[in-house]
Coordinates of C-alpha atoms and ligand atoms in Angstrom, one line a residue:
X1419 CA -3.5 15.8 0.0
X1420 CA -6.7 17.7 1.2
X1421 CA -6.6 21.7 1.1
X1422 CA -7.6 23.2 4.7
X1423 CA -7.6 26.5 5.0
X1424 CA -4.6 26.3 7.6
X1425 CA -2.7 24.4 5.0
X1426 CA -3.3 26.0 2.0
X1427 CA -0.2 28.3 1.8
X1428 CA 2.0 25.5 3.3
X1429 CA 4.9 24.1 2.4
X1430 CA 4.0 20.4 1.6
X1431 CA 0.9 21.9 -0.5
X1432 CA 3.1 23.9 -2.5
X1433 CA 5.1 20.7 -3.3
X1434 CA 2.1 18.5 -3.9
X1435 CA 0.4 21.2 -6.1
X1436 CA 0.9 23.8 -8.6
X1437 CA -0.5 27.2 -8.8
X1438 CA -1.0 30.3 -10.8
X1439 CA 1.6 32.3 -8.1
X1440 CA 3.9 29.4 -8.4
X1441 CA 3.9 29.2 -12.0
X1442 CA 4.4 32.9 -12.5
X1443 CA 7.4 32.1 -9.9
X1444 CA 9.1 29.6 -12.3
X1445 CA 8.2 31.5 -15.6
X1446 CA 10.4 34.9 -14.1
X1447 CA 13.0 32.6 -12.7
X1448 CA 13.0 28.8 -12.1
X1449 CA 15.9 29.0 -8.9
X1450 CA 14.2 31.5 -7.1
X1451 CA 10.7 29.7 -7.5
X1452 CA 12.3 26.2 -6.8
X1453 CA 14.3 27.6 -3.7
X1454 CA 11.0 29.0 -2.5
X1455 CA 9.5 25.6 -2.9
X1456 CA 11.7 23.6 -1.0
X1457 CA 11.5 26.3 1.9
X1458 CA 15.3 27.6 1.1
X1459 CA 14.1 31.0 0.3
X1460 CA 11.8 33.3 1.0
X1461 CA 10.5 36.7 -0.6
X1462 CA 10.3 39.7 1.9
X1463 CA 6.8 40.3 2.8
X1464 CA 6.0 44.1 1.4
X1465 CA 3.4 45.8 3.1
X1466 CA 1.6 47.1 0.1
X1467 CA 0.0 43.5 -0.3
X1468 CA -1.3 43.7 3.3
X1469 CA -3.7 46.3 2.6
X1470 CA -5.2 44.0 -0.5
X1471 CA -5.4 41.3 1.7
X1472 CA -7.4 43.8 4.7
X1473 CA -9.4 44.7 2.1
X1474 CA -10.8 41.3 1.1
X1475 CA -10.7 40.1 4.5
X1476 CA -13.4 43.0 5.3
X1477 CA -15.3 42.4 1.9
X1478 CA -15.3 38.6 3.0
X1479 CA -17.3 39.6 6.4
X1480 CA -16.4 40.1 10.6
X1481 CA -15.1 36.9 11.5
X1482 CA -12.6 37.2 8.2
X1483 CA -11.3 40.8 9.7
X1484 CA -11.1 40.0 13.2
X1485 CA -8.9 37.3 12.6
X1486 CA -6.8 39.4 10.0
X1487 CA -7.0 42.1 12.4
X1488 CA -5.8 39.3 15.4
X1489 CA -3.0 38.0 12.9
X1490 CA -1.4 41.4 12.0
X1491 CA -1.5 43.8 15.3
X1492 CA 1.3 45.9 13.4
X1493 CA -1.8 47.7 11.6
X1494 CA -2.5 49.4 14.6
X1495 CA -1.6 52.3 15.9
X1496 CA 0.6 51.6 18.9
X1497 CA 2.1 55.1 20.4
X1498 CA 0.2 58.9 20.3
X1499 CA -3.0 60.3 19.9
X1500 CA -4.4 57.3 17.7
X1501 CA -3.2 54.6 20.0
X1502 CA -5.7 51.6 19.3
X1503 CA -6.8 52.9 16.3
X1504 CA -5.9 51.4 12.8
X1505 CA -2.9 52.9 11.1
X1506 CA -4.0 55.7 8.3
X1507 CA -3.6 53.0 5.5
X1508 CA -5.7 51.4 6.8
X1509 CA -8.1 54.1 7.7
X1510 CA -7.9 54.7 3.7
X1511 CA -8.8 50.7 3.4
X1512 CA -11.6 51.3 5.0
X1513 CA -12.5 53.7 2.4
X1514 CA -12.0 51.4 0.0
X1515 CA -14.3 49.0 1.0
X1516 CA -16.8 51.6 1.5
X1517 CA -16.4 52.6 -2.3
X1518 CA -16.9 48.9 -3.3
X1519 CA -19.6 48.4 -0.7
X1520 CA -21.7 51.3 -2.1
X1521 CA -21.9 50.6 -5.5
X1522 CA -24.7 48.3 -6.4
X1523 CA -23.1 46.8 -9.4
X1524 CA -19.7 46.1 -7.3
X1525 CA -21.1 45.0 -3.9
X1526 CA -23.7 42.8 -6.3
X1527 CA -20.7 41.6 -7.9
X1528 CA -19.2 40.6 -4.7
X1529 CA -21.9 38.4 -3.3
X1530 CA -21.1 34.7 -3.4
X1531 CA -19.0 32.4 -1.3
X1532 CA -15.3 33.7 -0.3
X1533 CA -12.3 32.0 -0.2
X1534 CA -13.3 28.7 -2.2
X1535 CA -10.7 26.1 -2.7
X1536 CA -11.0 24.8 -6.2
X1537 CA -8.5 21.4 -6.8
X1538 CA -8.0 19.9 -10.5
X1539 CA -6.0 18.6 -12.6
X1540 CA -5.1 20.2 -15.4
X1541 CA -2.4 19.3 -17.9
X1542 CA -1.2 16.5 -16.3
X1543 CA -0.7 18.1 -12.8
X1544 CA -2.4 18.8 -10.1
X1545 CA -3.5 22.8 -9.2
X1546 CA -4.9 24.3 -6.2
X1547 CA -6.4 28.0 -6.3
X1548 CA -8.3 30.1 -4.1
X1549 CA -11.2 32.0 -5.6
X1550 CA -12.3 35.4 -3.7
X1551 CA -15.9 34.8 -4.8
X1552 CA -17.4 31.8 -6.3
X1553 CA -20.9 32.3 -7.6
X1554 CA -22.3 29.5 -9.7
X1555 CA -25.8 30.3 -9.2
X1556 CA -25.1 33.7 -11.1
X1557 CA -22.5 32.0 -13.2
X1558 CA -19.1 33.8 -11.9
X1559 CA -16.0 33.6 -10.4
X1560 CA -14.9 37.1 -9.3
X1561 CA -11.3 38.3 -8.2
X1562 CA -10.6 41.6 -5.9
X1563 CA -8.1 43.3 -7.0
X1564 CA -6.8 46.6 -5.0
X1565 CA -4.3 48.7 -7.2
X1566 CA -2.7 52.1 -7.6
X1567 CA -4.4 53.3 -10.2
X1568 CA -7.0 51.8 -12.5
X1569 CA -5.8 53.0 -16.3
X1570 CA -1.9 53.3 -14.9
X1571 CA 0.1 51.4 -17.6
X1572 CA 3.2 49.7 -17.4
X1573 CA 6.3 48.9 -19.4
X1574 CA 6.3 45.1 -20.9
X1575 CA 8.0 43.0 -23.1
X1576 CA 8.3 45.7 -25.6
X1577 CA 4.8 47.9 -24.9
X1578 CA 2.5 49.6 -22.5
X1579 CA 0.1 47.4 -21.1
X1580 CA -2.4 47.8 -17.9
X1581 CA -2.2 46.4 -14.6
X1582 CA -4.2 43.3 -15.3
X1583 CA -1.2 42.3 -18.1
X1584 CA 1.3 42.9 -16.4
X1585 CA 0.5 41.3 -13.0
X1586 CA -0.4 37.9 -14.9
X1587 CA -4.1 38.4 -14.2
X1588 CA -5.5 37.5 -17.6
X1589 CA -3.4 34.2 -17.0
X1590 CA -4.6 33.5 -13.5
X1591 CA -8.5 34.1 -14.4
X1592 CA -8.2 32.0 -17.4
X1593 CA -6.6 29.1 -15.4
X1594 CA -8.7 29.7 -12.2
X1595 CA -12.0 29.6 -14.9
X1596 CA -10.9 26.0 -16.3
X1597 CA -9.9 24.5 -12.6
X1598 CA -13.4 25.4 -11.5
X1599 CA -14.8 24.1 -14.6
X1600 CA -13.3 20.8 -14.7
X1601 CA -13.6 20.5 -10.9
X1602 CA -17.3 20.8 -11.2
X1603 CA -17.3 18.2 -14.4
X1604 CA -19.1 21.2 -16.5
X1605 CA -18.4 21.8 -20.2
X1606 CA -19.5 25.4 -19.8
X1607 CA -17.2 27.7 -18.4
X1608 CA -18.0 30.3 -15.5
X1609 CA -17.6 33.9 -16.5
X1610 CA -14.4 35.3 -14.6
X1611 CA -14.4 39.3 -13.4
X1612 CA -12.2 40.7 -11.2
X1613 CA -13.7 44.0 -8.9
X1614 CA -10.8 46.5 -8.9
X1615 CA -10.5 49.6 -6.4
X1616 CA -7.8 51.7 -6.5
X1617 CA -5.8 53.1 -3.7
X1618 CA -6.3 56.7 -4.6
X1619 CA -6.8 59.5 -2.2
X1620 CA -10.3 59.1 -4.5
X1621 CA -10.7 55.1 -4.7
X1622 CA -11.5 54.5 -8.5
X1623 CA -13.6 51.1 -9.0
X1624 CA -14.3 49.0 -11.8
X1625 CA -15.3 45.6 -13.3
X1626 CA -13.3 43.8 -15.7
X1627 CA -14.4 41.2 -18.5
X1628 CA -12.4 38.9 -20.4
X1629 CA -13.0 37.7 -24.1
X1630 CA -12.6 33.7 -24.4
X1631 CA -9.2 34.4 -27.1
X1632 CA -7.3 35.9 -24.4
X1633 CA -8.3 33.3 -21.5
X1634 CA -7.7 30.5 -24.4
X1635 CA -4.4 32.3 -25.3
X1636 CA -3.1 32.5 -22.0
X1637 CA -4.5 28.3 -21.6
X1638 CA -2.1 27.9 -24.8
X1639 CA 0.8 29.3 -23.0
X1640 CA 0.5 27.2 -19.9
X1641 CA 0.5 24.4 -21.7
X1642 CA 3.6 25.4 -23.6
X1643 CA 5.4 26.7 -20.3
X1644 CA 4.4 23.5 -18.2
X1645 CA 6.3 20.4 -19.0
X1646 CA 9.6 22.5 -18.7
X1647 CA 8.3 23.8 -15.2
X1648 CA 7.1 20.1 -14.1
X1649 CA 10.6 18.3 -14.7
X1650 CA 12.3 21.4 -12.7
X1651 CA 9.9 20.9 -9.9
X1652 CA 10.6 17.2 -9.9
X1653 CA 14.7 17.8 -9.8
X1654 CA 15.0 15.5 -13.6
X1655 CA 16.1 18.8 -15.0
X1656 CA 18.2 22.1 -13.9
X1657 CA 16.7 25.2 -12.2
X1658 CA 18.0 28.6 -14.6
X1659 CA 19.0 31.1 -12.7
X1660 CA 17.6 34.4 -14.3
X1661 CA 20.7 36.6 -12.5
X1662 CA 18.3 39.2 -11.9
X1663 CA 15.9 38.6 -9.3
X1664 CA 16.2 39.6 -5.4
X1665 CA 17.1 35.7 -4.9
X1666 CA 19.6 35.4 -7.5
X1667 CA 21.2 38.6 -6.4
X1668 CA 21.5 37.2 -2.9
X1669 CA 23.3 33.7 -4.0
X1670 CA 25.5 35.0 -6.6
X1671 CA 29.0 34.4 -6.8
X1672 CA 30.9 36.3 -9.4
X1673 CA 32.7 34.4 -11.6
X1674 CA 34.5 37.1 -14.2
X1675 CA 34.3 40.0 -15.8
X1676 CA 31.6 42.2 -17.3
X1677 CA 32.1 44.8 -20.0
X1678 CA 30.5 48.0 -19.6
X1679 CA 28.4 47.4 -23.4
X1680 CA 26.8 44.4 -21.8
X1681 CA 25.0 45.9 -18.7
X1682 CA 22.2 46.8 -20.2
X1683 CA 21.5 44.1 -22.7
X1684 CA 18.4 41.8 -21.8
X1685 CA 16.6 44.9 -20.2
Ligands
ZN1991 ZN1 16.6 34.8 -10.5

């Protein structure tokens, strides 16, 4: 199956290939990723993520925006005195990309070809991704990232860890590296970054680095993590349902009793 950019985020390609996003979806919880899949579910769209996506539409030129723009006519104003004009968080966006824009070592950062779609096959299945810059010539793959705050930590799996952790980013620049690596038949791997702005009154900026144990670490656990997610995919074994998630929530049935001890446990 050939990626188009129409395609990309369709159905039949998520069947036919496997991505960082989808893996992440099996590794929280294998019904609600397969359900999505097959099309039987389907995550409410939150508009926090539509201002990331304004963002890299404008960092990725006019014809990008004007189609995002065309696409979403909810981020305009509609009624008073701003009628016509974008919505304030999107004003703010604006902002944002200024803050990235005017920084030499971002906006140098950011030059390259957006929106590349790398194909490979790695571990024994085939994976599509979609870098936000590719720059071979200056030996980089960069990912835009827009977040809250740039040192805000979060709660996981027993510590505090940053936003890049705990979003699976580490995970999807080491796998996004080795696709574009083995796609272009090189033994030498790119260097991933990602440019992050965040969504502060004040946009904070940054770029991030990655040492070659934590991309290899995070190879290791793909590997590990895969086979199981492969025979799910394929129906030979039995999607877990995690009992937590929005989808398991939704298709739940109960089936007895709980004691009181036992809410808590697994959180
Ligand atoms: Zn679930």
């Amino acid at each position: 199956m050939r990626l188009t950019e129409e395609n990309y985020y369709s159905k039949e390609a998520n069947q036919y290939y496997m991505s960082v996003s989808q893996f992440k979806d099996f590794d929280k919880c294998e019904a609600s990723a397969l359900a999505k899949i097959n099309g039987l579910y389907e995550e409410p769209k939150i508009d926090c993520f539509l201002i990331g996506s304004y963002v890299g539409a404008s960092i990725e030129g006019k014809y990008a925006l004007d189609k995002f723009i065309a696409e979403h006519p909810e981020i305009i104003s509609s009624q008073g005195k701003t009628k016509g004009e974008l919505k304030t968080e999107y004003k703010h966006g604006d902002r944002m990309v200024k803050t990235l824009l005017d920084d030499p070592v971002c906006s140098q950062m950011l030059e390259g070809d957006k929106e590349v779609i790398v194909t490979a096959e790695l571990l024994g299945v085939l994976w599509k991704a979609k870098l936000d810059v590719y720059n071979p010539n200056e030996g980089r793959i960069v990912d835009l990232k827009t977040v809250k705050g740039l040192h805000e930590r979060y709660w996981k799996n027993g510590k505090w860890v940053s936003f890049v952790e705990n979003f699976g980013y580490v995970l999807q620049m080491a796998v996004y590296t080795e696709l574009e690596r083995i796609e272009s038949s090189r033994i030498s791997m790119l260097e991933p970054l990602i440019v992050a702005v965040s969504k502060e009154e004040t946009p904070d900026k940054a770029v991030i680095c990655f040492d070659e144990e934590s991309l290899n670490y995070e190879l290791l656990m793909v590997s590990e993590k895969l086979p199981r997610i492969i025979s799910v995919k394929e129906g030979i074994e039995e999607a877990k349902r995690c009992e937590k998630c929005r989808y398991c929530r939704q298709t739940k049935k109960v089936s007895g009793l709980i004691h009181f001890l036992e809410l808590t446990m697994g959180r």
